[in-house]
Amino acid sequence: MNKPVGIWIRVSTEDQAQGDSPEHHEERARSYAKSRGWQVKEVYDLAGQTGKAVMQHPEAKRMMKDIERGHITGLVFSKLARLSRNRRELEDFSDFFNKHEADLISLSEAIDTSTAGGRMFFHLLGVFAQWEREEITERVNASILTRAKLGKSINGSAPYGYKWKDRKLVIQPEEALVRKKAYELFLQHRRKGVVSKLLNAAGYRTRVGSIWRDTSILRILDESSAKGMYVFNTMRQTGNWKTELKPESEWGKAECDAIVSEDLWNQVNQIIEEQLKSWKKPGKTPVHLFSGVAHCSCGAKMYVRAGSPKYVCRKCCNKIPIVDLESIVKDEMKLFFGQRDRVSQHLQNADRNLTEKAAALESHQHEIQKVRDEMTRTHRLYLDGQITAQGFGEFYKPAEERLNQLRNELPKLEAEVDLLKVNKLSTDDVVHESATLHERWPSMAPDDRRKVVEALIEKIVIGDGAIDITYSCLPTSEELCKNQQGLGPG
């Protein structure tokens, strides 16, 4: 999967003084990305920057803009402390990446949110962050409710056409003129867009100097202060940009002078209500279960055209009915995850491989230290006059060349171990959660089925009479069948 990613490097001045170079972190991250088949698009270098607050750093802002525009869909860094040492910022980063469906990959902690295990970790981080936010929200809401019942301003802002003076709402003449005109124009033309265009053409602007738009016109038309009663603290956010009406007992009310008659206000809002009832929200574009993971054996992706009952390859016209593909994949997953001994053997092999690689890495690090010690002894002998300059060069230069070779190889070994750790974590979690997947599948909602596919399946290749499934961090079904028949490695 040619996933576009960025590399995040933040090595403090103190760390660099201790020999922890930005180049080493970059090479380690590049090696990991290469092993996953990802494309490194950007490097964000915050060398020397403290970890207490990084989100306002220009490189951090550049990275977040690249995430927002889809230029990169993942960020690789050596460990969480390199991303930020500030827990609040880590939570904010987690929320930001989750919102934009991008991945955070921390190599030392073996966290990769492109895998099931990594997503689980950051989900837990988000749960704790949400709990803390809710605690704060409860305290804030208690204060808001008290102020609302006393008829006091919640945030100090006044509705358009008014201002707060001596804790009372009084009319702001210039804005009140525009607001009254908006009611009259809407009653005449019955279109918010027409009202905004006419106000803008006349040179009127919002309180902050912006041009009028449909949404801002609706806001000043359906808000009740214009008829003499300001009602506030009526809505609460419920997440995902949704809101709900609070109980009327929590509302705040403040009397004020009216800008328009109650009759005019009621006529305008009756029209708005009728228009909202007649407007139907367009349905979501359907996302098919295997979109993005279904591939033809010719190498091209397969898609479902609008109204079509089949996945189709636009390159070679290979086709398979939607219902057939889902049935086959469901049965394949039952077969695969039902063979616990085979999956268990795979996990044991993964453990063994990880242990061997970790031992090789440790040996490599010891070898680096050994060469450094030899170079230090040679240097001391030269300073003590026990070897000549020529002798020093003969011993020191080969050792230096070897040290550089060992250093260059180190990030690659580290990346191999990082990948094995991440894959092992993800595999354990996936196998555990998939134990009863086949039984639950028929009753699962389409969105939940899609999430399962995204978490478990890396790729489905559809050929002429054959289908091969590559599971995330697990062997392909073809490999498993070969193992079962004794035709492949155990």
GROMACS .gro file of C-alpha atoms in nm:
model
  490
    1MET     CA    1   0.000   0.000   0.000
    2ASN     CA    2   0.163   0.321  -0.118
    3LYS     CA    3   0.054   0.519   0.188
    4PRO     CA    4   0.187   0.880   0.195
    5VAL     CA    5   0.347   0.954   0.532
    6GLY     CA    6   0.559   1.217   0.702
    7ILE     CA    7   0.850   1.175   0.942
    8TRP     CA    8   0.853   1.375   1.265
    9ILE     CA    9   1.193   1.453   1.416
   10ARG     CA   10   1.225   1.634   1.747
   11VAL     CA   11   1.559   1.595   1.921
   12SER     CA   12   1.630   1.848   2.194
   13THR     CA   13   1.964   2.026   2.224
   14GLU     CA   14   2.041   1.817   2.534
   15ASP     CA   15   1.971   1.493   2.347
   16GLN     CA   16   2.194   1.599   2.058
   17ALA     CA   17   2.472   1.679   2.303
   18GLN     CA   18   2.445   1.316   2.421
   19GLY     CA   19   2.490   1.186   2.066
   20ASP     CA   20   2.121   1.133   1.979
   21SER     CA   21   2.122   1.268   1.624
   22PRO     CA   22   1.821   1.374   1.412
   23GLU     CA   23   1.975   1.184   1.120
   24HIS     CA   24   1.951   0.857   1.311
   25HIS     CA   25   1.583   0.910   1.391
   26GLU     CA   26   1.508   0.997   1.029
   27GLU     CA   27   1.686   0.690   0.892
   28ARG     CA   28   1.506   0.463   1.141
   29ALA     CA   29   1.168   0.606   1.038
   30ARG     CA   30   1.252   0.581   0.666
   31SER     CA   31   1.350   0.216   0.709
   32TYR     CA   32   1.023   0.140   0.887
   33ALA     CA   33   0.819   0.319   0.619
   34LYS     CA   34   1.004   0.128   0.348
   35SER     CA   35   0.931  -0.204   0.519
   36ARG     CA   36   0.558  -0.117   0.517
   37GLY     CA   37   0.564  -0.010   0.152
   38TRP     CA   38   0.486   0.351   0.243
   39GLN     CA   39   0.600   0.664   0.062
   40VAL     CA   40   0.774   0.931   0.269
   41LYS     CA   41   0.640   1.263   0.146
   42GLU     CA   42   0.765   1.507   0.409
   43VAL     CA   43   1.012   1.539   0.697
   44TYR     CA   44   0.915   1.772   0.982
   45ASP     CA   45   1.233   1.877   1.162
   46LEU     CA   46   1.191   2.029   1.509
   47ALA     CA   47   1.553   1.970   1.615
   48GLY     CA   48   1.634   2.161   1.933
   49GLN     CA   49   1.268   2.228   2.015
   50THR     CA   50   1.157   2.152   2.371
   51GLY     CA   51   0.882   1.891   2.409
   52LYS     CA   52   0.668   2.092   2.650
   53ALA     CA   53   0.473   2.271   2.376
   54VAL     CA   54   0.510   2.191   2.007
   55MET     CA   55   0.170   2.241   1.841
   56GLN     CA   56   0.239   2.609   1.773
   57HIS     CA   57   0.576   2.537   1.611
   58PRO     CA   58   0.578   2.624   1.236
   59GLU     CA   59   0.674   2.267   1.146
   60ALA     CA   60   0.387   2.128   1.355
   61LYS     CA   61   0.144   2.365   1.184
   62ARG     CA   62   0.281   2.262   0.842
   63MET     CA   63   0.235   1.896   0.933
   64MET     CA   64  -0.125   1.950   1.046
   65LYS     CA   65  -0.210   2.137   0.725
   66ASP     CA   66  -0.063   1.847   0.524
   67ILE     CA   67  -0.287   1.606   0.720
   68GLU     CA   68  -0.594   1.825   0.661
   69ARG     CA   69  -0.539   1.839   0.284
   70GLY     CA   70  -0.460   1.468   0.259
   71HIS     CA   71  -0.102   1.523   0.146
   72ILE     CA   72   0.005   1.271   0.412
   73THR     CA   73  -0.213   1.017   0.595
   74GLY     CA   74   0.029   0.911   0.868
   75LEU     CA   75   0.312   1.042   1.086
   76VAL     CA   76   0.611   0.827   1.188
   77PHE     CA   77   0.823   0.916   1.492
   78SER     CA   78   1.065   0.731   1.718
   79LYS     CA   79   0.860   0.750   2.040
   80LEU     CA   80   0.570   0.940   2.198
   81ALA     CA   81   0.801   1.168   2.394
   82ARG     CA   82   0.947   1.283   2.061
   83LEU     CA   83   0.600   1.384   1.944
   84SER     CA   84   0.535   1.582   2.261
   85ARG     CA   85   0.606   1.557   2.634
   86ASN     CA   86   0.286   1.745   2.708
   87ARG     CA   87   0.000   1.500   2.784
   88ARG     CA   88  -0.263   1.752   2.681
   89GLU     CA   89  -0.092   1.798   2.345
   90LEU     CA   90  -0.069   1.422   2.294
   91GLU     CA   91  -0.444   1.400   2.348
   92ASP     CA   92  -0.500   1.691   2.109
   93PHE     CA   93  -0.280   1.524   1.847
   94SER     CA   94  -0.474   1.201   1.895
   95ASP     CA   95  -0.809   1.380   1.847
   96PHE     CA   96  -0.677   1.567   1.542
   97PHE     CA   97  -0.546   1.255   1.369
   98ASN     CA   98  -0.862   1.061   1.452
   99LYS     CA   99  -1.079   1.340   1.309
  100HIS     CA  100  -0.888   1.336   0.980
  101GLU     CA  101  -0.861   0.954   0.970
  102ALA     CA  102  -0.481   0.968   0.975
  103ASP     CA  103  -0.240   0.741   1.161
  104LEU     CA  104   0.018   0.797   1.434
  105ILE     CA  105   0.312   0.557   1.431
  106SER     CA  106   0.539   0.548   1.737
  107LEU     CA  107   0.824   0.303   1.681
  108SER     CA  108   0.963   0.254   2.033
  109GLU     CA  109   0.621   0.189   2.189
  110ALA     CA  110   0.516  -0.031   1.892
  111ILE     CA  111   0.207   0.185   1.835
  112ASP     CA  112   0.078   0.207   1.479
  113THR     CA  113  -0.282   0.326   1.445
  114SER     CA  114  -0.296   0.186   1.093
  115THR     CA  115  -0.320  -0.149   1.277
  116ALA     CA  116  -0.594  -0.277   1.510
  117GLY     CA  117  -0.369  -0.286   1.817
  118GLY     CA  118  -0.248   0.069   1.768
  119ARG     CA  119  -0.601   0.197   1.722
  120MET     CA  120  -0.698   0.026   2.047
  121PHE     CA  121  -0.420   0.205   2.236
  122PHE     CA  122  -0.514   0.549   2.110
  123HIS     CA  123  -0.880   0.471   2.167
  124LEU     CA  124  -0.797   0.418   2.534
  125LEU     CA  125  -0.599   0.742   2.536
  126GLY     CA  126  -0.903   0.915   2.390
  127VAL     CA  127  -1.132   0.760   2.652
  128PHE     CA  128  -0.920   0.899   2.936
  129ALA     CA  129  -0.902   1.236   2.763
  130GLN     CA  130  -1.279   1.237   2.715
  131TRP     CA  131  -1.330   1.152   3.081
  132GLU     CA  132  -1.115   1.448   3.183
  133ARG     CA  133  -1.297   1.679   2.942
  134GLU     CA  134  -1.633   1.565   3.079
  135GLU     CA  135  -1.518   1.642   3.433
  136ILE     CA  136  -1.425   1.994   3.326
  137THR     CA  137  -1.748   2.029   3.125
  138GLU     CA  138  -1.960   1.937   3.428
  139ARG     CA  139  -1.797   2.209   3.635
  140VAL     CA  140  -1.838   2.465   3.356
  141ASN     CA  141  -2.200   2.365   3.293
  142ALA     CA  142  -2.283   2.409   3.661
  143SER     CA  143  -2.156   2.766   3.639
  144ILE     CA  144  -2.343   2.828   3.313
  145LEU     CA  145  -2.670   2.698   3.455
  146THR     CA  146  -2.643   2.930   3.755
  147ARG     CA  147  -2.573   3.233   3.534
  148ALA     CA  148  -2.853   3.140   3.294
  149LYS     CA  149  -3.112   3.114   3.572
  150LEU     CA  150  -3.007   3.460   3.692
  151GLY     CA  151  -3.053   3.596   3.338
  152LYS     CA  152  -2.683   3.681   3.310
  153SER     CA  153  -2.472   3.664   2.996
  154ILE     CA  154  -2.293   3.333   2.942
  155ASN     CA  155  -1.998   3.449   2.734
  156GLY     CA  156  -2.034   3.827   2.732
  157SER     CA  157  -2.153   3.842   2.369
  158ALA     CA  158  -2.487   3.999   2.279
  159PRO     CA  159  -2.718   3.902   1.992
  160TYR     CA  160  -2.686   4.107   1.673
  161GLY     CA  161  -2.862   4.442   1.714
  162TYR     CA  162  -2.789   4.463   2.089
  163LYS     CA  163  -2.508   4.522   2.338
  164TRP     CA  164  -2.471   4.456   2.710
  165LYS     CA  165  -2.481   4.767   2.928
  166ASP     CA  166  -2.512   4.760   3.306
  167ARG     CA  167  -2.597   4.388   3.282
  168LYS     CA  168  -2.890   4.459   3.051
  169LEU     CA  169  -2.945   4.422   2.678
  170VAL     CA  170  -2.987   4.757   2.504
  171ILE     CA  171  -3.037   4.823   2.134
  172GLN     CA  172  -2.729   4.899   1.921
  173PRO     CA  173  -2.886   5.139   1.662
  174GLU     CA  174  -2.662   5.067   1.359
  175GLU     CA  175  -2.700   4.689   1.389
  176ALA     CA  176  -3.070   4.708   1.479
  177LEU     CA  177  -3.135   4.892   1.152
  178VAL     CA  178  -2.976   4.610   0.950
  179ARG     CA  179  -3.153   4.339   1.146
  180LYS     CA  180  -3.493   4.500   1.096
  181LYS     CA  181  -3.423   4.535   0.725
  182ALA     CA  182  -3.338   4.162   0.709
  183TYR     CA  183  -3.684   4.070   0.843
  184GLU     CA  184  -3.857   4.299   0.595
  185LEU     CA  185  -3.656   4.170   0.298
  186PHE     CA  186  -3.715   3.806   0.392
  187LEU     CA  187  -4.088   3.856   0.424
  188GLN     CA  188  -4.079   4.011   0.076
  189HIS     CA  189  -3.849   3.763  -0.105
  190ARG     CA  190  -3.875   3.449   0.119
  191ARG     CA  191  -3.512   3.355   0.042
  192LYS     CA  192  -3.215   3.392   0.280
  193GLY     CA  193  -2.977   3.405  -0.015
  194VAL     CA  194  -3.160   3.702  -0.167
  195VAL     CA  195  -3.156   3.883   0.169
  196SER     CA  196  -2.780   3.835   0.209
  197LYS     CA  197  -2.710   3.957  -0.145
  198LEU     CA  198  -2.926   4.269  -0.101
  199LEU     CA  199  -2.766   4.356   0.235
  200ASN     CA  200  -2.415   4.303   0.096
  201ALA     CA  201  -2.496   4.512  -0.212
  202ALA     CA  202  -2.613   4.793   0.013
  203GLY     CA  203  -2.276   4.789   0.194
  204TYR     CA  204  -2.394   4.628   0.518
  205ARG     CA  205  -2.165   4.383   0.696
  206THR     CA  206  -2.179   4.153   1.000
  207ARG     CA  207  -2.047   4.257   1.339
  208VAL     CA  208  -1.700   4.127   1.256
  209GLY     CA  209  -1.695   4.292   0.913
  210SER     CA  210  -1.772   3.981   0.705
  211ILE     CA  211  -2.020   3.961   0.421
  212TRP     CA  212  -2.365   3.825   0.496
  213ARG     CA  213  -2.435   3.460   0.411
  214ASP     CA  214  -2.741   3.234   0.430
  215THR     CA  215  -2.637   3.092   0.768
  216SER     CA  216  -2.576   3.431   0.928
  217ILE     CA  217  -2.910   3.559   0.797
  218LEU     CA  218  -3.090   3.257   0.945
  219ARG     CA  219  -2.914   3.316   1.277
  220ILE     CA  220  -3.044   3.673   1.316
  221LEU     CA  221  -3.393   3.586   1.187
  222ASP     CA  222  -3.478   3.293   1.415
  223GLU     CA  223  -3.315   3.436   1.728
  224SER     CA  224  -3.589   3.561   1.963
  225SER     CA  225  -3.435   3.881   2.101
  226ALA     CA  226  -3.571   4.080   1.802
  227LYS     CA  227  -3.925   4.043   1.944
  228GLY     CA  228  -3.821   4.147   2.296
  229MET     CA  229  -3.712   3.828   2.475
  230TYR     CA  230  -3.354   3.697   2.454
  231VAL     CA  231  -3.350   3.320   2.521
  232PHE     CA  232  -3.009   3.157   2.559
  233ASN     CA  233  -2.833   2.842   2.689
  234THR     CA  234  -3.083   2.633   2.493
  235MET     CA  235  -2.852   2.388   2.310
  236ARG     CA  236  -2.569   2.152   2.400
  237GLN     CA  237  -2.316   1.970   2.184
  238THR     CA  238  -2.341   1.593   2.180
  239GLY     CA  239  -2.027   1.517   1.976
  240ASN     CA  240  -1.956   1.482   1.604
  241TRP     CA  241  -2.077   1.839   1.549
  242LYS     CA  242  -2.430   1.746   1.660
  243THR     CA  243  -2.642   1.940   1.907
  244GLU     CA  244  -2.955   1.875   2.110
  245LEU     CA  245  -3.209   2.093   2.288
  246LYS     CA  246  -3.158   2.135   2.663
  247PRO     CA  247  -3.450   2.107   2.907
  248GLU     CA  248  -3.637   2.437   2.930
  249SER     CA  249  -3.553   2.453   3.301
  250GLU     CA  250  -3.190   2.521   3.204
  251TRP     CA  251  -3.267   2.805   2.963
  252GLY     CA  252  -3.177   3.162   3.042
  253LYS     CA  253  -3.404   3.456   2.958
  254ALA     CA  254  -3.353   3.831   2.948
  255GLU     CA  255  -3.613   4.089   2.847
  256CYS     CA  256  -3.507   4.362   2.603
  257ASP     CA  257  -3.656   4.625   2.374
  258ALA     CA  258  -3.798   4.478   2.053
  259ILE     CA  259  -3.651   4.555   1.710
  260VAL     CA  260  -3.951   4.420   1.514
  261SER     CA  261  -4.312   4.345   1.608
  262GLU     CA  262  -4.395   3.999   1.739
  263ASP     CA  263  -4.632   3.956   1.443
  264LEU     CA  264  -4.350   4.018   1.190
  265TRP     CA  265  -4.115   3.785   1.380
  266ASN     CA  266  -4.380   3.507   1.382
  267GLN     CA  267  -4.454   3.544   1.009
  268VAL     CA  268  -4.087   3.520   0.916
  269ASN     CA  269  -4.021   3.219   1.137
  270GLN     CA  270  -4.331   3.037   1.018
  271ILE     CA  271  -4.200   3.064   0.662
  272ILE     CA  272  -3.857   2.937   0.773
  273GLU     CA  273  -4.015   2.640   0.954
  274GLU     CA  274  -4.223   2.546   0.648
  275GLN     CA  275  -3.915   2.565   0.425
  276LEU     CA  276  -3.716   2.341   0.660
  277LYS     CA  277  -3.994   2.080   0.662
  278SER     CA  278  -4.006   2.069   0.282
  279TRP     CA  279  -3.628   2.037   0.248
  280LYS     CA  280  -3.495   1.683   0.249
  281LYS     CA  281  -3.134   1.617   0.338
  282PRO     CA  282  -2.956   1.422   0.061
  283GLY     CA  283  -2.859   1.070   0.158
  284LYS     CA  284  -2.501   0.965   0.208
  285THR     CA  285  -2.309   0.822  -0.084
  286PRO     CA  286  -2.298   0.449  -0.016
  287VAL     CA  287  -1.959   0.308   0.078
  288HIS     CA  288  -1.942  -0.053  -0.033
  289LEU     CA  289  -1.802  -0.311   0.204
  290PHE     CA  290  -1.482  -0.387   0.014
  291SER     CA  291  -1.415  -0.048  -0.147
  292GLY     CA  292  -1.041   0.018  -0.144
  293VAL     CA  293  -0.942  -0.341  -0.061
  294ALA     CA  294  -1.090  -0.526  -0.361
  295HIS     CA  295  -0.830  -0.567  -0.637
  296CYS     CA  296  -0.837  -0.748  -0.968
  297SER     CA  297  -0.567  -1.005  -1.044
  298CYS     CA  298  -0.453  -0.768  -1.322
  299GLY     CA  299  -0.344  -0.520  -1.049
  300ALA     CA  300  -0.623  -0.261  -1.079
  301LYS     CA  301  -0.876  -0.182  -0.806
  302MET     CA  302  -1.235  -0.297  -0.843
  303TYR     CA  303  -1.531  -0.066  -0.786
  304VAL     CA  304  -1.910  -0.078  -0.774
  305ARG     CA  305  -2.071   0.154  -1.025
  306ALA     CA  306  -2.384   0.344  -0.924
  307GLY     CA  307  -2.681   0.107  -0.932
  308SER     CA  308  -2.465  -0.192  -1.021
  309PRO     CA  309  -2.483  -0.521  -0.822
  310LYS     CA  310  -2.121  -0.611  -0.902
  311TYR     CA  311  -1.761  -0.512  -0.835
  312VAL     CA  312  -1.601  -0.434  -1.171
  313CYS     CA  313  -1.240  -0.390  -1.286
  314ARG     CA  314  -1.233  -0.096  -1.525
  315LYS     CA  315  -0.907  -0.220  -1.676
  316CYS     CA  316  -0.995  -0.576  -1.781
  317CYS     CA  317  -1.371  -0.586  -1.704
  318ASN     CA  318  -1.334  -0.868  -1.447
  319LYS     CA  319  -1.658  -0.886  -1.243
  320ILE     CA  320  -1.796  -1.046  -0.929
  321PRO     CA  321  -2.143  -0.999  -0.771
  322ILE     CA  322  -2.145  -0.805  -0.441
  323VAL     CA  323  -2.338  -1.079  -0.258
  324ASP     CA  324  -2.102  -1.350  -0.381
  325LEU     CA  325  -1.788  -1.165  -0.270
  326GLU     CA  326  -1.930  -1.097   0.076
  327SER     CA  327  -2.036  -1.458   0.122
  328ILE     CA  328  -1.695  -1.590   0.012
  329VAL     CA  329  -1.503  -1.349   0.236
  330LYS     CA  330  -1.725  -1.431   0.536
  331ASP     CA  331  -1.664  -1.805   0.489
  332GLU     CA  332  -1.290  -1.750   0.437
  333MET     CA  333  -1.267  -1.556   0.763
  334LYS     CA  334  -1.452  -1.835   0.945
  335LEU     CA  335  -1.210  -2.091   0.802
  336PHE     CA  336  -0.905  -1.881   0.882
  337PHE     CA  337  -0.986  -1.774   1.237
  338GLY     CA  338  -1.141  -2.112   1.314
  339GLN     CA  339  -0.800  -2.278   1.277
  340ARG     CA  340  -0.672  -2.169   1.615
  341ASP     CA  341  -0.377  -2.407   1.605
  342ARG     CA  342  -0.256  -2.260   1.278
  343VAL     CA  343  -0.297  -1.901   1.397
  344SER     CA  344  -0.129  -1.998   1.726
  345GLN     CA  345   0.164  -2.147   1.535
  346HIS     CA  346   0.192  -1.827   1.335
  347LEU     CA  347   0.203  -1.623   1.656
  348GLN     CA  348   0.473  -1.850   1.800
  349ASN     CA  349   0.678  -1.809   1.485
  350ALA     CA  350   0.632  -1.433   1.510
  351ASP     CA  351   0.751  -1.440   1.873
  352ARG     CA  352   1.055  -1.642   1.777
  353ASN     CA  353   1.137  -1.410   1.490
  354LEU     CA  354   1.101  -1.105   1.712
  355THR     CA  355   1.328  -1.258   1.977
  356GLU     CA  356   1.594  -1.339   1.718
  357LYS     CA  357   1.578  -0.992   1.563
  358ALA     CA  358   1.590  -0.823   1.905
  359ALA     CA  359   1.897  -1.031   1.995
  360ALA     CA  360   2.063  -0.935   1.666
  361LEU     CA  361   1.991  -0.569   1.737
  362GLU     CA  362   2.137  -0.595   2.086
  363SER     CA  363   2.448  -0.765   1.948
  364HIS     CA  364   2.483  -0.493   1.687
  365GLN     CA  365   2.461  -0.223   1.954
  366HIS     CA  366   2.725  -0.402   2.162
  367GLU     CA  367   2.950  -0.416   1.858
  368ILE     CA  368   2.914  -0.041   1.809
  369GLN     CA  369   3.010   0.017   2.171
  370LYS     CA  370   3.305  -0.221   2.136
  371VAL     CA  371   3.443  -0.031   1.836
  372ARG     CA  372   3.395   0.299   2.019
  373ASP     CA  373   3.590   0.166   2.316
  374GLU     CA  374   3.873   0.052   2.087
  375MET     CA  375   3.886   0.397   1.925
  376THR     CA  376   3.893   0.563   2.269
  377ARG     CA  377   4.186   0.343   2.381
  378THR     CA  378   4.377   0.416   2.060
  379HIS     CA  379   4.324   0.788   2.108
  380ARG     CA  380   4.449   0.773   2.467
  381LEU     CA  381   4.761   0.585   2.359
  382TYR     CA  382   4.831   0.855   2.102
  383LEU     CA  383   4.779   1.135   2.359
  384ASP     CA  384   5.011   0.955   2.601
  385GLY     CA  385   5.279   0.932   2.333
  386GLN     CA  386   5.278   0.553   2.325
  387ILE     CA  387   5.204   0.536   1.949
  388THR     CA  388   5.310   0.763   1.665
  389ALA     CA  389   5.078   0.971   1.447
  390GLN     CA  390   5.125   0.718   1.168
  391GLY     CA  391   5.040   0.429   1.399
  392PHE     CA  392   4.737   0.617   1.529
  393GLY     CA  393   4.609   0.662   1.173
  394GLU     CA  394   4.662   0.296   1.087
  395PHE     CA  395   4.454   0.180   1.385
  396TYR     CA  396   4.201   0.462   1.414
  397LYS     CA  397   4.092   0.511   1.052
  398PRO     CA  398   3.976   0.149   0.989
  399ALA     CA  399   3.791   0.152   1.322
  400GLU     CA  400   3.620   0.478   1.228
  401GLU     CA  401   3.512   0.336   0.891
  402ARG     CA  402   3.368   0.027   1.062
  403LEU     CA  403   3.188   0.239   1.319
  404ASN     CA  404   3.022   0.440   1.041
  405GLN     CA  405   2.916   0.117   0.868
  406LEU     CA  406   2.766  -0.016   1.191
  407ARG     CA  407   2.587   0.314   1.255
  408ASN     CA  408   2.440   0.314   0.906
  409GLU     CA  409   2.304  -0.037   0.956
  410LEU     CA  410   2.158   0.032   1.303
  411PRO     CA  411   1.842   0.222   1.196
  412LYS     CA  412   1.751  -0.059   0.953
  413LEU     CA  413   1.777  -0.321   1.227
  414GLU     CA  414   1.576  -0.101   1.464
  415ALA     CA  415   1.305  -0.058   1.199
  416GLU     CA  416   1.282  -0.437   1.149
  417VAL     CA  417   1.231  -0.488   1.522
  418ASP     CA  418   0.979  -0.199   1.532
  419LEU     CA  419   0.777  -0.362   1.253
  420LEU     CA  420   0.775  -0.703   1.424
  421LYS     CA  421   0.660  -0.548   1.754
  422VAL     CA  422   0.377  -0.357   1.587
  423ASN     CA  423   0.264  -0.658   1.386
  424LYS     CA  424   0.266  -0.885   1.693
  425LEU     CA  425   0.055  -0.642   1.897
  426SER     CA  426  -0.195  -0.602   1.616
  427THR     CA  427  -0.215  -0.975   1.547
  428ASP     CA  428  -0.288  -1.065   1.910
  429ASP     CA  429  -0.571  -0.813   1.931
  430VAL     CA  430  -0.721  -0.906   1.594
  431VAL     CA  431  -0.728  -1.278   1.668
  432HIS     CA  432  -0.886  -1.219   2.010
  433GLU     CA  433  -1.159  -0.991   1.875
  434SER     CA  434  -1.231  -1.216   1.574
  435ALA     CA  435  -1.308  -1.533   1.767
  436THR     CA  436  -1.687  -1.497   1.729
  437LEU     CA  437  -1.684  -1.273   1.422
  438HIS     CA  438  -1.854  -1.520   1.189
  439GLU     CA  439  -2.149  -1.572   1.424
  440ARG     CA  440  -2.200  -1.199   1.477
  441TRP     CA  441  -2.160  -1.102   1.111
  442PRO     CA  442  -2.526  -1.137   0.994
  443SER     CA  443  -2.656  -0.909   1.272
  444MET     CA  444  -2.389  -0.640   1.232
  445ALA     CA  445  -2.478  -0.299   1.085
  446PRO     CA  446  -2.317  -0.213   0.747
  447ASP     CA  447  -2.093   0.051   0.907
  448ASP     CA  448  -1.971  -0.201   1.165
  449ARG     CA  449  -1.898  -0.457   0.894
  450ARG     CA  450  -1.699  -0.195   0.706
  451LYS     CA  451  -1.493  -0.121   1.020
  452VAL     CA  452  -1.418  -0.492   1.060
  453VAL     CA  453  -1.301  -0.517   0.699
  454GLU     CA  454  -1.077  -0.212   0.741
  455ALA     CA  455  -0.924  -0.357   1.059
  456LEU     CA  456  -0.875  -0.718   0.946
  457ILE     CA  457  -0.821  -0.718   0.570
  458GLU     CA  458  -0.532  -0.558   0.388
  459LYS     CA  459  -0.621  -0.671   0.037
  460ILE     CA  460  -0.856  -0.901  -0.159
  461VAL     CA  461  -0.732  -1.017  -0.500
  462ILE     CA  462  -1.008  -1.144  -0.731
  463GLY     CA  463  -0.894  -1.362  -1.018
  464ASP     CA  464  -1.056  -1.603  -1.262
  465GLY     CA  465  -1.226  -1.842  -1.025
  466ALA     CA  466  -0.991  -1.769  -0.733
  467ILE     CA  467  -0.987  -1.520  -0.448
  468ASP     CA  468  -0.688  -1.450  -0.222
  469ILE     CA  469  -0.726  -1.255   0.103
  470THR     CA  470  -0.434  -1.082   0.273
  471TYR     CA  471  -0.516  -1.024   0.640
  472SER     CA  472  -0.363  -0.731   0.823
  473CYS     CA  473  -0.043  -0.851   0.993
  474LEU     CA  474  -0.131  -1.217   0.926
  475PRO     CA  475  -0.036  -1.464   0.648
  476THR     CA  476  -0.254  -1.480   0.336
  477SER     CA  477  -0.518  -1.750   0.303
  478GLU     CA  478  -0.308  -1.899   0.024
  479GLU     CA  479  -0.005  -1.922   0.257
  480LEU     CA  480  -0.218  -2.079   0.529
  481CYS     CA  481  -0.349  -2.344   0.291
  482LYS     CA  482   0.006  -2.423   0.178
  483ASN     CA  483   0.112  -2.459   0.541
  484GLN     CA  484  -0.181  -2.692   0.606
  485GLN     CA  485  -0.090  -2.908   0.308
  486GLY     CA  486   0.277  -2.912   0.407
  487LEU     CA  487   0.380  -2.727   0.093
  488GLY     CA  488   0.522  -2.421   0.266
  489PRO     CA  489   0.717  -2.319   0.571
  490GLY     CA  490   0.555  -2.403   0.907
   0.00000   0.00000   0.00000
